[in-house]
Amino acid sequence: MATDSALFALARAVGAQLFAARWRLVTAESCTAGWIAKAITDVPGSSAWFDGGYVTYSNEAKGRDLGVPTALLAAHGAVSEPVVRAMAEGALRRTGVEVALATSGIAGPDGGVPGKPVGTVWFARSVRRGAGVETIAVVRQFAGDREAVRRASVQNALALIRELDGREAP
């Protein structure tokens, strides 16, 4: 697979930002299935600011690898704000880095349900702030086929990191 120049440029900018702040990133990916980590590691020197990633495609993996409670998954489904927040916070807890990014969505072509159509993707970003953790979550609706939804998700996820103010100490 060739490197996507737009994603490469965005990942490089994310890396420069994280490196300047002396922050490290971990990813917790479901619908993007490691594509965010791939975009990041396409950037030479990314090991200076990227710790690693979890691909937790199944609910079992979300629970086992990230500590997402089974009851949370049962109550809200994998594609939900509470679950994506738990994914990001779980990745942060397990690695000890400063920033975590999580995705969970429905890339299609099937899997959509009422209230969660194909193209629905939840994102969460967790950042260590002193003794606490600050987590934000956003939902987006993307159009297109499976590839288009997943690519847009990677771009949106990286853009969430770009929104961080690197001058703020974690």
PDB file of C-alpha atoms in Angstrom:
ATOM      1  CA  MET A   1       0.000   0.000   0.000  1.00  0.00           C
ATOM      2  CA  ALA A   2       1.443   3.350  -1.010  1.00  0.00           C
ATOM      3  CA  THR A   3       1.808   6.099   1.527  1.00  0.00           C
ATOM      4  CA  ASP A   4      -1.107   8.553   1.460  1.00  0.00           C
ATOM      5  CA  SER A   5       0.575  11.975   1.161  1.00  0.00           C
ATOM      6  CA  ALA A   6      -2.165  13.880   3.004  1.00  0.00           C
ATOM      7  CA  LEU A   7      -2.191  11.441   5.929  1.00  0.00           C
ATOM      8  CA  PHE A   8       1.607  11.400   5.933  1.00  0.00           C
ATOM      9  CA  ALA A   9       1.750  15.210   6.190  1.00  0.00           C
ATOM     10  CA  LEU A  10      -0.805  15.205   9.010  1.00  0.00           C
ATOM     11  CA  ALA A  11       0.994  12.407  10.888  1.00  0.00           C
ATOM     12  CA  ARG A  12       4.311  14.238  10.494  1.00  0.00           C
ATOM     13  CA  ALA A  13       2.747  17.425  11.925  1.00  0.00           C
ATOM     14  CA  VAL A  14       1.282  15.419  14.826  1.00  0.00           C
ATOM     15  CA  GLY A  15       4.713  13.931  15.468  1.00  0.00           C
ATOM     16  CA  ALA A  16       6.446  17.299  15.474  1.00  0.00           C
ATOM     17  CA  GLN A  17       3.837  18.615  17.888  1.00  0.00           C
ATOM     18  CA  LEU A  18       4.083  15.654  20.276  1.00  0.00           C
ATOM     19  CA  PHE A  19       7.879  15.594  20.093  1.00  0.00           C
ATOM     20  CA  ALA A  20       8.101  19.315  20.904  1.00  0.00           C
ATOM     21  CA  ALA A  21       5.822  18.808  23.920  1.00  0.00           C
ATOM     22  CA  ARG A  22       7.779  15.667  24.956  1.00  0.00           C
ATOM     23  CA  TRP A  23       4.579  13.663  24.877  1.00  0.00           C
ATOM     24  CA  ARG A  24       4.109  10.088  23.682  1.00  0.00           C
ATOM     25  CA  LEU A  25       0.996   8.718  22.005  1.00  0.00           C
ATOM     26  CA  VAL A  26      -0.785   5.369  22.146  1.00  0.00           C
ATOM     27  CA  THR A  27      -3.692   4.334  19.940  1.00  0.00           C
ATOM     28  CA  ALA A  28      -6.676   2.100  20.664  1.00  0.00           C
ATOM     29  CA  GLU A  29      -8.310   1.282  17.338  1.00  0.00           C
ATOM     30  CA  SER A  30     -11.371  -0.680  16.381  1.00  0.00           C
ATOM     31  CA  CYS A  31     -12.834   0.316  12.990  1.00  0.00           C
ATOM     32  CA  THR A  32      -9.510   1.775  11.801  1.00  0.00           C
ATOM     33  CA  ALA A  33      -7.798  -1.541  12.619  1.00  0.00           C
ATOM     34  CA  GLY A  34      -4.286  -0.145  12.997  1.00  0.00           C
ATOM     35  CA  TRP A  35      -4.442   2.373  10.153  1.00  0.00           C
ATOM     36  CA  ILE A  36      -3.730   5.279  12.539  1.00  0.00           C
ATOM     37  CA  ALA A  37      -0.642   3.457  13.824  1.00  0.00           C
ATOM     38  CA  LYS A  38       0.387   2.740  10.230  1.00  0.00           C
ATOM     39  CA  ALA A  39       0.052   6.416   9.246  1.00  0.00           C
ATOM     40  CA  ILE A  40       2.101   7.406  12.282  1.00  0.00           C
ATOM     41  CA  THR A  41       4.841   4.851  11.727  1.00  0.00           C
ATOM     42  CA  ASP A  42       5.163   5.868   8.075  1.00  0.00           C
ATOM     43  CA  VAL A  43       6.893   8.947   9.551  1.00  0.00           C
ATOM     44  CA  PRO A  44      10.621   8.326  10.059  1.00  0.00           C
ATOM     45  CA  GLY A  45      11.597   8.787  13.703  1.00  0.00           C
ATOM     46  CA  SER A  46       8.075   8.218  15.012  1.00  0.00           C
ATOM     47  CA  SER A  47       9.442   5.940  17.739  1.00  0.00           C
ATOM     48  CA  ALA A  48      10.468   9.150  19.531  1.00  0.00           C
ATOM     49  CA  TRP A  49       6.820  10.050  20.133  1.00  0.00           C
ATOM     50  CA  PHE A  50       4.698   6.970  19.358  1.00  0.00           C
ATOM     51  CA  ASP A  51       4.550   4.271  22.030  1.00  0.00           C
ATOM     52  CA  GLY A  52       2.349   1.718  20.270  1.00  0.00           C
ATOM     53  CA  GLY A  53      -1.172   0.730  19.496  1.00  0.00           C
ATOM     54  CA  TYR A  54      -3.935  -1.675  20.346  1.00  0.00           C
ATOM     55  CA  VAL A  55      -6.197  -3.089  17.652  1.00  0.00           C
ATOM     56  CA  THR A  56      -9.245  -4.173  19.624  1.00  0.00           C
ATOM     57  CA  TYR A  57     -11.698  -5.111  16.930  1.00  0.00           C
ATOM     58  CA  SER A  58     -13.841  -7.469  18.998  1.00  0.00           C
ATOM     59  CA  ASN A  59     -15.654  -6.658  22.214  1.00  0.00           C
ATOM     60  CA  GLU A  60     -13.609  -9.384  23.899  1.00  0.00           C
ATOM     61  CA  ALA A  61     -10.369  -7.635  22.900  1.00  0.00           C
ATOM     62  CA  LYS A  62     -11.685  -4.298  24.149  1.00  0.00           C
ATOM     63  CA  GLY A  63     -12.269  -5.871  27.549  1.00  0.00           C
ATOM     64  CA  ARG A  64      -9.141  -8.023  27.685  1.00  0.00           C
ATOM     65  CA  ASP A  65      -6.615  -5.531  26.313  1.00  0.00           C
ATOM     66  CA  LEU A  66      -8.033  -2.188  27.422  1.00  0.00           C
ATOM     67  CA  GLY A  67     -10.178  -3.066  30.436  1.00  0.00           C
ATOM     68  CA  VAL A  68     -13.456  -1.899  28.871  1.00  0.00           C
ATOM     69  CA  PRO A  69     -16.153  -3.301  31.185  1.00  0.00           C
ATOM     70  CA  THR A  70     -18.433  -5.936  29.662  1.00  0.00           C
ATOM     71  CA  ALA A  71     -21.419  -4.183  31.225  1.00  0.00           C
ATOM     72  CA  LEU A  72     -20.506  -0.947  29.414  1.00  0.00           C
ATOM     73  CA  LEU A  73     -20.334  -2.768  26.080  1.00  0.00           C
ATOM     74  CA  ALA A  74     -23.667  -4.506  26.767  1.00  0.00           C
ATOM     75  CA  ALA A  75     -25.405  -1.289  27.789  1.00  0.00           C
ATOM     76  CA  HIS A  76     -24.135   1.023  25.048  1.00  0.00           C
ATOM     77  CA  GLY A  77     -22.591  -1.095  22.287  1.00  0.00           C
ATOM     78  CA  ALA A  78     -19.038  -0.835  20.985  1.00  0.00           C
ATOM     79  CA  VAL A  79     -19.834   2.223  18.867  1.00  0.00           C
ATOM     80  CA  SER A  80     -20.646   4.656  21.660  1.00  0.00           C
ATOM     81  CA  GLU A  81     -19.218   7.509  23.650  1.00  0.00           C
ATOM     82  CA  PRO A  82     -18.815   5.561  26.925  1.00  0.00           C
ATOM     83  CA  VAL A  83     -16.967   2.720  25.191  1.00  0.00           C
ATOM     84  CA  VAL A  84     -14.605   4.885  23.153  1.00  0.00           C
ATOM     85  CA  ARG A  85     -13.794   6.917  26.291  1.00  0.00           C
ATOM     86  CA  ALA A  86     -13.060   3.682  28.175  1.00  0.00           C
ATOM     87  CA  MET A  87     -10.836   2.530  25.298  1.00  0.00           C
ATOM     88  CA  ALA A  88      -8.740   5.714  25.341  1.00  0.00           C
ATOM     89  CA  GLU A  89      -8.503   5.796  29.132  1.00  0.00           C
ATOM     90  CA  GLY A  90      -7.641   2.094  29.241  1.00  0.00           C
ATOM     91  CA  ALA A  91      -4.808   2.560  26.738  1.00  0.00           C
ATOM     92  CA  LEU A  92      -3.503   5.506  28.734  1.00  0.00           C
ATOM     93  CA  ARG A  93      -3.654   3.520  31.983  1.00  0.00           C
ATOM     94  CA  ARG A  94      -1.928   0.464  30.538  1.00  0.00           C
ATOM     95  CA  THR A  95       0.954   2.358  28.926  1.00  0.00           C
ATOM     96  CA  GLY A  96       1.635   5.334  31.159  1.00  0.00           C
ATOM     97  CA  VAL A  97       2.127   7.685  28.184  1.00  0.00           C
ATOM     98  CA  GLU A  98       0.699  11.200  28.011  1.00  0.00           C
ATOM     99  CA  VAL A  99      -1.848  10.975  25.160  1.00  0.00           C
ATOM    100  CA  ALA A 100      -4.211   8.246  23.942  1.00  0.00           C
ATOM    101  CA  LEU A 101      -6.435   8.208  20.907  1.00  0.00           C
ATOM    102  CA  ALA A 102      -9.312   5.753  20.371  1.00  0.00           C
ATOM    103  CA  THR A 103     -11.741   4.969  17.543  1.00  0.00           C
ATOM    104  CA  SER A 104     -14.824   2.786  17.295  1.00  0.00           C
ATOM    105  CA  GLY A 105     -17.242   2.882  14.415  1.00  0.00           C
ATOM    106  CA  ILE A 106     -19.250   1.223  11.679  1.00  0.00           C
ATOM    107  CA  ALA A 107     -17.294   1.306   8.427  1.00  0.00           C
ATOM    108  CA  GLY A 108     -19.771  -0.770   6.417  1.00  0.00           C
ATOM    109  CA  PRO A 109     -20.969  -1.907   4.079  1.00  0.00           C
ATOM    110  CA  ASP A 110     -23.270  -3.435   6.684  1.00  0.00           C
ATOM    111  CA  GLY A 111     -23.547  -3.278  10.466  1.00  0.00           C
ATOM    112  CA  GLY A 112     -25.574  -0.099  10.700  1.00  0.00           C
ATOM    113  CA  VAL A 113     -28.514  -0.021  13.102  1.00  0.00           C
ATOM    114  CA  PRO A 114     -31.154   2.612  13.884  1.00  0.00           C
ATOM    115  CA  GLY A 115     -29.373   5.561  15.496  1.00  0.00           C
ATOM    116  CA  LYS A 116     -25.978   4.234  14.370  1.00  0.00           C
ATOM    117  CA  PRO A 117     -25.906   4.100  10.581  1.00  0.00           C
ATOM    118  CA  VAL A 118     -22.927   2.969   8.521  1.00  0.00           C
ATOM    119  CA  GLY A 119     -20.316   5.727   8.667  1.00  0.00           C
ATOM    120  CA  THR A 120     -20.849   6.503  12.373  1.00  0.00           C
ATOM    121  CA  VAL A 121     -17.504   6.749  14.149  1.00  0.00           C
ATOM    122  CA  TRP A 122     -16.746   7.739  17.746  1.00  0.00           C
ATOM    123  CA  PHE A 123     -13.361   9.222  18.671  1.00  0.00           C
ATOM    124  CA  ALA A 124     -11.822   9.841  22.087  1.00  0.00           C
ATOM    125  CA  ARG A 125      -8.635  11.614  23.105  1.00  0.00           C
ATOM    126  CA  SER A 126      -7.305  11.246  26.641  1.00  0.00           C
ATOM    127  CA  VAL A 127      -4.516  13.405  28.010  1.00  0.00           C
ATOM    128  CA  ARG A 128      -2.799  13.215  31.381  1.00  0.00           C
ATOM    129  CA  ARG A 129      -3.278  16.468  33.271  1.00  0.00           C
ATOM    130  CA  GLY A 130      -1.398  16.466  36.556  1.00  0.00           C
ATOM    131  CA  ALA A 131      -2.802  13.628  38.656  1.00  0.00           C
ATOM    132  CA  GLY A 132      -5.913  13.341  36.483  1.00  0.00           C
ATOM    133  CA  VAL A 133      -6.968  12.520  32.957  1.00  0.00           C
ATOM    134  CA  GLU A 134      -8.902  14.766  30.589  1.00  0.00           C
ATOM    135  CA  THR A 135     -10.932  12.901  27.965  1.00  0.00           C
ATOM    136  CA  ILE A 136     -12.970  14.335  25.139  1.00  0.00           C
ATOM    137  CA  ALA A 137     -15.153  12.329  22.787  1.00  0.00           C
ATOM    138  CA  VAL A 138     -16.743  13.290  19.491  1.00  0.00           C
ATOM    139  CA  VAL A 139     -18.906  11.468  16.975  1.00  0.00           C
ATOM    140  CA  ARG A 140     -18.703  11.937  13.234  1.00  0.00           C
ATOM    141  CA  GLN A 141     -20.740  10.646  10.331  1.00  0.00           C
ATOM    142  CA  PHE A 142     -18.765   9.864   7.170  1.00  0.00           C
ATOM    143  CA  ALA A 143     -20.101   9.081   3.709  1.00  0.00           C
ATOM    144  CA  GLY A 144     -18.678   6.652   1.210  1.00  0.00           C
ATOM    145  CA  ASP A 145     -17.595   3.059   1.074  1.00  0.00           C
ATOM    146  CA  ARG A 146     -15.680   1.174   3.752  1.00  0.00           C
ATOM    147  CA  GLU A 147     -12.322   2.504   2.580  1.00  0.00           C
ATOM    148  CA  ALA A 148     -13.572   6.112   2.530  1.00  0.00           C
ATOM    149  CA  VAL A 149     -15.072   5.859   6.028  1.00  0.00           C
ATOM    150  CA  ARG A 150     -11.902   4.352   7.458  1.00  0.00           C
ATOM    151  CA  ARG A 151      -9.591   6.866   5.755  1.00  0.00           C
ATOM    152  CA  ALA A 152     -11.735   9.796   6.941  1.00  0.00           C
ATOM    153  CA  SER A 153     -11.617   8.292  10.433  1.00  0.00           C
ATOM    154  CA  VAL A 154      -7.805   8.188  10.418  1.00  0.00           C
ATOM    155  CA  GLN A 155      -7.652  11.792   9.231  1.00  0.00           C
ATOM    156  CA  ASN A 156     -10.156  12.925  11.878  1.00  0.00           C
ATOM    157  CA  ALA A 157      -8.304  11.046  14.626  1.00  0.00           C
ATOM    158  CA  LEU A 158      -4.985  12.673  13.748  1.00  0.00           C
ATOM    159  CA  ALA A 159      -6.695  16.073  13.580  1.00  0.00           C
ATOM    160  CA  LEU A 160      -7.882  15.548  17.191  1.00  0.00           C
ATOM    161  CA  ILE A 161      -4.256  15.404  18.275  1.00  0.00           C
ATOM    162  CA  ARG A 162      -3.463  18.559  16.280  1.00  0.00           C
ATOM    163  CA  GLU A 163      -6.075  20.372  18.397  1.00  0.00           C
ATOM    164  CA  LEU A 164      -3.991  19.828  21.532  1.00  0.00           C
ATOM    165  CA  ASP A 165      -2.115  22.781  22.911  1.00  0.00           C
ATOM    166  CA  GLY A 166       1.360  21.315  23.306  1.00  0.00           C
ATOM    167  CA  ARG A 167       2.426  24.148  25.580  1.00  0.00           C
ATOM    168  CA  GLU A 168       0.203  22.787  28.320  1.00  0.00           C
ATOM    169  CA  ALA A 169       2.062  20.391  30.570  1.00  0.00           C
ATOM    170  CA  PRO A 170       0.387  16.986  30.859  1.00  0.00           C
TER     171      PRO A 170
END
